[in-house]
Amino acid sequence: MNAFALLAQSGLESTGWLMNWWTSWYGCGTGLITYAVVAWSLMVIAQKTGHADNAWWAWVPVLNALLALQIAGRPLWWLILLLIPCVDLIFIAIVLMDIAAKRGKPAVLGILGIVPCVNLVVFPYIAFSD
């Protein structure tokens, strides 16, 4: 069997593979943009709250959680609580509420910080507003 017959048999001649390729790259790109916005904002928040020496931790996956706990003034053992599914949402909201309070913002922004897509506005607002 030749290559064209295999393509026809597997259905790759349709546009389904192209759509799968596009959505996977789009999702990956969206995730990277979200990560960059949140990490950059956390780095600026760290610098403005007196944690400038550890501000680069915002770009490293586990260290950014430790940095957020330091900024919020919460104990570092809370990192274990942040690893428990469903429970983590409550503690992330508490940490984000504390971070918003440290920057002089309303605590409700911490709750909005766990909402997907809204966090792209909330984190830069907390970081860059006066």
Coordinates of N, CA and C in Angstrom, one line a residue:
M1 N 0.9 -1.2 0.0 CA 0.0 0.0 0.0 C 0.9 1.2 0.0
N2 N 0.6 2.2 -0.8 CA 1.4 3.4 -0.9 C 1.0 4.5 0.1
A3 N 1.7 5.5 0.2 CA 1.5 6.6 1.2 C 0.2 7.3 1.0
F4 N -0.2 7.5 -0.3 CA -1.5 8.2 -0.6 C -2.7 7.3 -0.1
A5 N -2.6 6.0 -0.3 CA -3.6 5.1 0.1 C -3.8 5.2 1.7
L6 N -2.6 5.2 2.3 CA -2.7 5.3 3.8 C -3.3 6.6 4.3
L7 N -3.0 7.7 3.6 CA -3.6 9.0 4.0 C -5.1 8.9 3.7
A8 N -5.5 8.4 2.6 CA -6.9 8.3 2.3 C -7.6 7.4 3.3
Q9 N -7.0 6.3 3.7 CA -7.6 5.4 4.6 C -7.7 6.0 6.0
S10 N -6.7 6.8 6.4 CA -6.7 7.3 7.8 C -7.5 8.6 7.9
G11 N -8.0 9.2 6.8 CA -8.8 10.4 6.8 C -8.0 11.7 7.0
L12 N -6.7 11.6 6.8 CA -5.9 12.8 7.0 C -6.0 13.8 5.8
E13 N -6.7 13.4 4.8 CA -6.9 14.3 3.7 C -7.9 15.3 4.0
S14 N -8.7 15.1 5.0 CA -9.7 16.1 5.5 C -9.0 17.2 6.3
T15 N -9.7 18.2 6.6 CA -9.1 19.4 7.4 C -9.1 19.1 8.9
G16 N -9.6 18.0 9.3 CA -9.6 17.7 10.8 C -8.3 17.7 11.4
W17 N -7.2 17.2 10.8 CA -5.9 17.3 11.4 C -5.4 18.7 11.5
L18 N -5.8 19.5 10.5 CA -5.3 20.9 10.5 C -6.0 21.7 11.7
M19 N -7.3 21.4 11.9 CA -8.0 22.0 13.1 C -7.4 21.5 14.4
N20 N -7.1 20.3 14.5 CA -6.4 19.8 15.7 C -5.1 20.4 15.9
W21 N -4.3 20.6 14.9 CA -3.0 21.2 15.0 C -3.2 22.6 15.4
W22 N -4.1 23.4 14.8 CA -4.3 24.8 15.1 C -4.8 25.0 16.6
T23 N -5.7 24.2 17.0 CA -6.2 24.3 18.4 C -5.2 24.0 19.4
S24 N -4.4 23.0 19.1 CA -3.3 22.6 20.1 C -2.3 23.7 20.2
W25 N -1.9 24.3 19.1 CA -0.9 25.4 19.2 C -1.5 26.7 19.7
Y26 N -2.8 26.9 19.4 CA -3.5 28.1 20.0 C -3.6 28.0 21.5
G27 N -4.0 26.8 22.0 CA -4.1 26.6 23.4 C -2.8 26.7 24.1
C28 N -1.7 26.2 23.5 CA -0.4 26.3 24.1 C 0.1 27.8 24.1
G29 N -0.2 28.5 23.0 CA 0.2 29.9 23.0 C -0.6 30.7 24.0
T30 N -1.9 30.5 24.2 CA -2.7 31.2 25.1 C -2.2 30.9 26.5
G31 N -1.8 29.7 26.8 CA -1.3 29.3 28.1 C 0.0 30.0 28.4
L32 N 0.9 30.1 27.4 CA 2.2 30.8 27.6 C 2.0 32.3 27.8
I33 N 1.1 32.9 27.1 CA 0.8 34.3 27.3 C 0.2 34.6 28.7
T34 N -0.7 33.7 29.1 CA -1.2 33.9 30.5 C -0.1 33.7 31.5
Y35 N 0.7 32.7 31.4 CA 1.8 32.5 32.3 C 2.7 33.7 32.3
A36 N 3.1 34.3 31.2 CA 4.0 35.4 31.1 C 3.3 36.7 31.8
V37 N 2.1 36.9 31.5 CA 1.4 38.1 32.1 C 1.3 37.9 33.7
V38 N 1.0 36.8 34.1 CA 0.9 36.6 35.6 C 2.3 36.6 36.2
A39 N 3.3 36.0 35.6 CA 4.6 36.0 36.2 C 5.2 37.4 36.2
W40 N 5.0 38.2 35.1 CA 5.5 39.5 35.1 C 4.9 40.4 36.1
S41 N 3.5 40.2 36.3 CA 2.8 41.0 37.3 C 3.2 40.6 38.7
L42 N 3.5 39.3 38.9 CA 3.9 38.9 40.3 C 5.3 39.4 40.5
M43 N 6.1 39.5 39.5 CA 7.5 40.0 39.7 C 7.4 41.5 40.1
V44 N 6.5 42.3 39.4 CA 6.4 43.7 39.8 C 5.8 43.9 41.2
I45 N 4.8 43.0 41.5 CA 4.3 43.1 42.9 C 5.3 42.8 43.9
A46 N 6.2 41.8 43.6 CA 7.2 41.5 44.6 C 8.2 42.7 44.7
Q47 N 8.5 43.3 43.7 CA 9.4 44.5 43.7 C 8.8 45.6 44.5
K48 N 7.5 45.8 44.4 CA 6.8 46.9 45.0 C 6.5 46.6 46.5
T49 N 6.5 45.4 46.9 CA 6.2 45.0 48.3 C 7.5 44.7 49.1
G50 N 8.6 45.0 48.5 CA 9.9 44.8 49.3 C 10.5 43.4 49.2
H51 N 10.1 42.7 48.2 CA 10.7 41.3 47.9 C 11.5 41.3 46.6
A52 N 12.2 42.4 46.4 CA 12.9 42.6 45.1 C 14.0 41.5 44.9
D53 N 14.6 41.1 46.0 CA 15.7 40.1 45.9 C 15.2 38.8 45.4
N54 N 13.9 38.4 45.6 CA 13.4 37.2 45.1 C 12.4 37.4 44.0
A55 N 12.4 38.5 43.4 CA 11.4 38.8 42.3 C 11.5 37.9 41.1
W56 N 12.7 37.4 40.8 CA 12.8 36.5 39.7 C 12.2 35.1 39.9
W57 N 11.8 34.8 41.2 CA 11.1 33.6 41.5 C 9.8 33.5 40.8
A58 N 9.2 34.7 40.4 CA 7.9 34.7 39.7 C 7.9 33.9 38.4
W59 N 9.1 33.7 37.8 CA 9.1 33.0 36.5 C 9.4 31.5 36.7
V60 N 9.7 31.0 37.9 CA 9.9 29.6 38.1 C 8.7 28.9 38.7
P61 N 8.2 27.8 38.1 CA 6.9 27.3 38.6 C 6.6 27.1 40.0
V62 N 7.4 26.4 40.8 CA 7.1 26.2 42.2 C 7.5 27.4 43.1
L63 N 8.6 28.1 42.7 CA 9.1 29.2 43.4 C 8.1 30.4 43.3
N64 N 7.3 30.5 42.3 CA 6.4 31.6 42.2 C 5.3 31.4 43.3
A65 N 4.9 30.2 43.6 CA 4.0 30.0 44.7 C 4.6 30.4 46.0
L66 N 5.9 30.0 46.2 CA 6.6 30.5 47.5 C 6.7 32.0 47.5
L67 N 6.9 32.6 46.4 CA 7.0 34.1 46.4 C 5.6 34.7 46.7
A68 N 4.6 34.1 46.2 CA 3.2 34.6 46.5 C 2.9 34.5 48.0
L69 N 3.3 33.4 48.6 CA 3.1 33.1 50.0 C 3.9 34.1 50.8
Q70 N 5.2 34.4 50.4 CA 6.0 35.4 51.1 C 5.4 36.8 51.0
I71 N 4.9 37.2 49.9 CA 4.3 38.5 49.7 C 3.0 38.6 50.6
A72 N 2.2 37.5 50.6 CA 1.0 37.5 51.4 C 1.2 37.4 52.9
G73 N 2.4 37.0 53.3 CA 2.7 36.9 54.7 C 2.2 35.6 55.3
R74 N 2.0 34.6 54.5 CA 1.5 33.3 54.9 C 2.7 32.4 55.1
P75 N 2.5 31.4 56.0 CA 3.6 30.4 56.2 C 3.9 29.6 55.0
L76 N 5.1 29.2 54.8 CA 5.5 28.5 53.6 C 5.0 27.0 53.6
W77 N 4.5 26.5 54.7 CA 3.9 25.1 54.6 C 2.6 25.1 53.9
W78 N 2.0 26.3 53.6 CA 0.8 26.4 52.9 C 1.0 25.9 51.4
L79 N 2.3 25.8 51.0 CA 2.5 25.2 49.7 C 1.9 23.8 49.6
I80 N 1.9 23.1 50.6 CA 1.3 21.7 50.6 C -0.2 21.8 50.4
L81 N -0.8 22.8 51.0 CA -2.2 23.0 50.8 C -2.6 23.4 49.4
L82 N -1.6 24.1 48.7 CA -1.8 24.6 47.4 C -1.7 23.4 46.4
L83 N -1.2 22.3 46.8 CA -1.1 21.1 46.0 C -2.3 20.1 46.0
I84 N -3.2 20.4 46.9 CA -4.4 19.6 47.1 C -5.5 20.1 46.2
P85 N -6.0 19.2 45.3 CA -7.1 19.7 44.3 C -8.3 20.1 45.1
C86 N -9.0 21.1 44.6 CA -10.2 21.7 45.1 C -9.9 22.6 46.3
V87 N -9.1 22.1 47.3 CA -8.8 22.8 48.4 C -7.9 24.0 48.0
D88 N -7.1 23.8 47.0 CA -6.1 24.8 46.6 C -6.8 26.1 46.1
L89 N -8.0 26.0 45.6 CA -8.7 27.2 45.1 C -9.1 28.1 46.3
I90 N -9.4 27.6 47.4 CA -9.7 28.4 48.6 C -8.5 29.1 49.1
F91 N -7.4 28.4 49.1 CA -6.1 29.0 49.7 C -5.5 29.9 48.7
I92 N -5.6 29.6 47.4 CA -5.1 30.6 46.4 C -5.9 31.9 46.5
A93 N -7.2 31.8 46.7 CA -8.0 33.0 46.8 C -7.6 33.8 48.0
I94 N -7.3 33.1 49.1 CA -6.9 33.8 50.4 C -5.6 34.5 50.2
V95 N -4.6 33.8 49.5 CA -3.3 34.4 49.2 C -3.4 35.6 48.3
L96 N -4.3 35.5 47.3 CA -4.4 36.6 46.4 C -5.2 37.8 47.0
M97 N -6.1 37.5 48.0 CA -6.7 38.5 48.7 C -5.7 39.3 49.6
D98 N -4.8 38.5 50.2 CA -3.7 39.1 51.0 C -2.8 40.0 50.2
I99 N -2.4 39.5 49.0 CA -1.6 40.2 48.1 C -2.2 41.5 47.6
A100 N -3.5 41.4 47.3 CA -4.3 42.7 46.9 C -4.3 43.7 48.1
A101 N -4.5 43.2 49.3 CA -4.5 44.0 50.5 C -3.1 44.7 50.7
K102 N -2.0 43.9 50.5 CA -0.7 44.5 50.6 C -0.5 45.6 49.6
R103 N -1.1 45.6 48.5 CA -1.0 46.6 47.5 C -2.0 47.7 47.6
G104 N -2.9 47.6 48.7 CA -3.9 48.6 48.9 C -5.1 48.5 48.0
K105 N -5.4 47.3 47.5 CA -6.5 47.1 46.6 C -7.6 46.3 47.3
P106 N -8.8 46.4 46.8 CA -9.9 45.6 47.4 C -9.7 44.1 47.4
A107 N -10.1 43.4 48.5 CA -9.8 42.0 48.6 C -10.6 41.2 47.5
V108 N -11.7 41.7 47.0 CA -12.4 41.0 46.0 C -11.6 40.7 44.8
L109 N -10.5 41.5 44.5 CA -9.7 41.2 43.4 C -8.9 39.9 43.6
G110 N -8.7 39.5 44.8 CA -8.1 38.2 45.0 C -9.0 37.1 44.6
I111 N -10.3 37.2 44.8 CA -11.2 36.2 44.4 C -11.3 36.2 42.9
L112 N -11.3 37.4 42.3 CA -11.4 37.5 40.8 C -10.1 36.9 40.2
G113 N -9.0 36.9 40.9 CA -7.8 36.4 40.4 C -7.7 34.9 40.1
I114 N -8.7 34.2 40.6 CA -8.7 32.7 40.3 C -9.7 32.4 39.1
V115 N -10.3 33.5 38.6 CA -11.3 33.3 37.5 C -10.4 33.3 36.2
P116 N -10.5 32.3 35.4 CA -9.8 32.3 34.1 C -10.2 33.5 33.2
C117 N -9.2 34.0 32.5 CA -9.4 35.2 31.6 C -9.5 36.5 32.4
V118 N -10.2 36.5 33.5 CA -10.3 37.7 34.4 C -8.9 38.0 35.0
N119 N -8.2 36.9 35.3 CA -6.9 37.1 35.9 C -5.9 37.8 35.0
L120 N -6.1 37.8 33.7 CA -5.3 38.6 32.8 C -5.4 40.1 33.0
V121 N -6.5 40.5 33.6 CA -6.8 41.9 33.9 C -6.4 42.2 35.4
V122 N -6.8 41.3 36.2 CA -6.6 41.5 37.7 C -5.2 41.6 38.1
F123 N -4.3 40.7 37.7 CA -2.9 40.7 38.1 C -2.2 42.0 37.6
P124 N -2.3 42.4 36.3 CA -1.7 43.6 36.0 C -2.2 44.8 36.7
Y125 N -3.5 44.8 37.0 CA -4.1 45.9 37.8 C -3.5 46.0 39.1
I126 N -3.4 44.9 39.8 CA -2.8 44.9 41.2 C -1.3 45.3 41.1
A127 N -0.6 44.9 40.0 CA 0.8 45.2 39.9 C 1.1 46.6 39.5
F128 N 0.4 47.1 38.5 CA 0.8 48.4 37.9 C 0.0 49.6 38.3
S129 N -1.1 49.4 39.0 CA -1.8 50.6 39.5 C -1.2 51.2 40.8
D130 N -1.5 52.4 41.0 CA -0.9 53.0 42.2 C -1.8 52.9 43.4

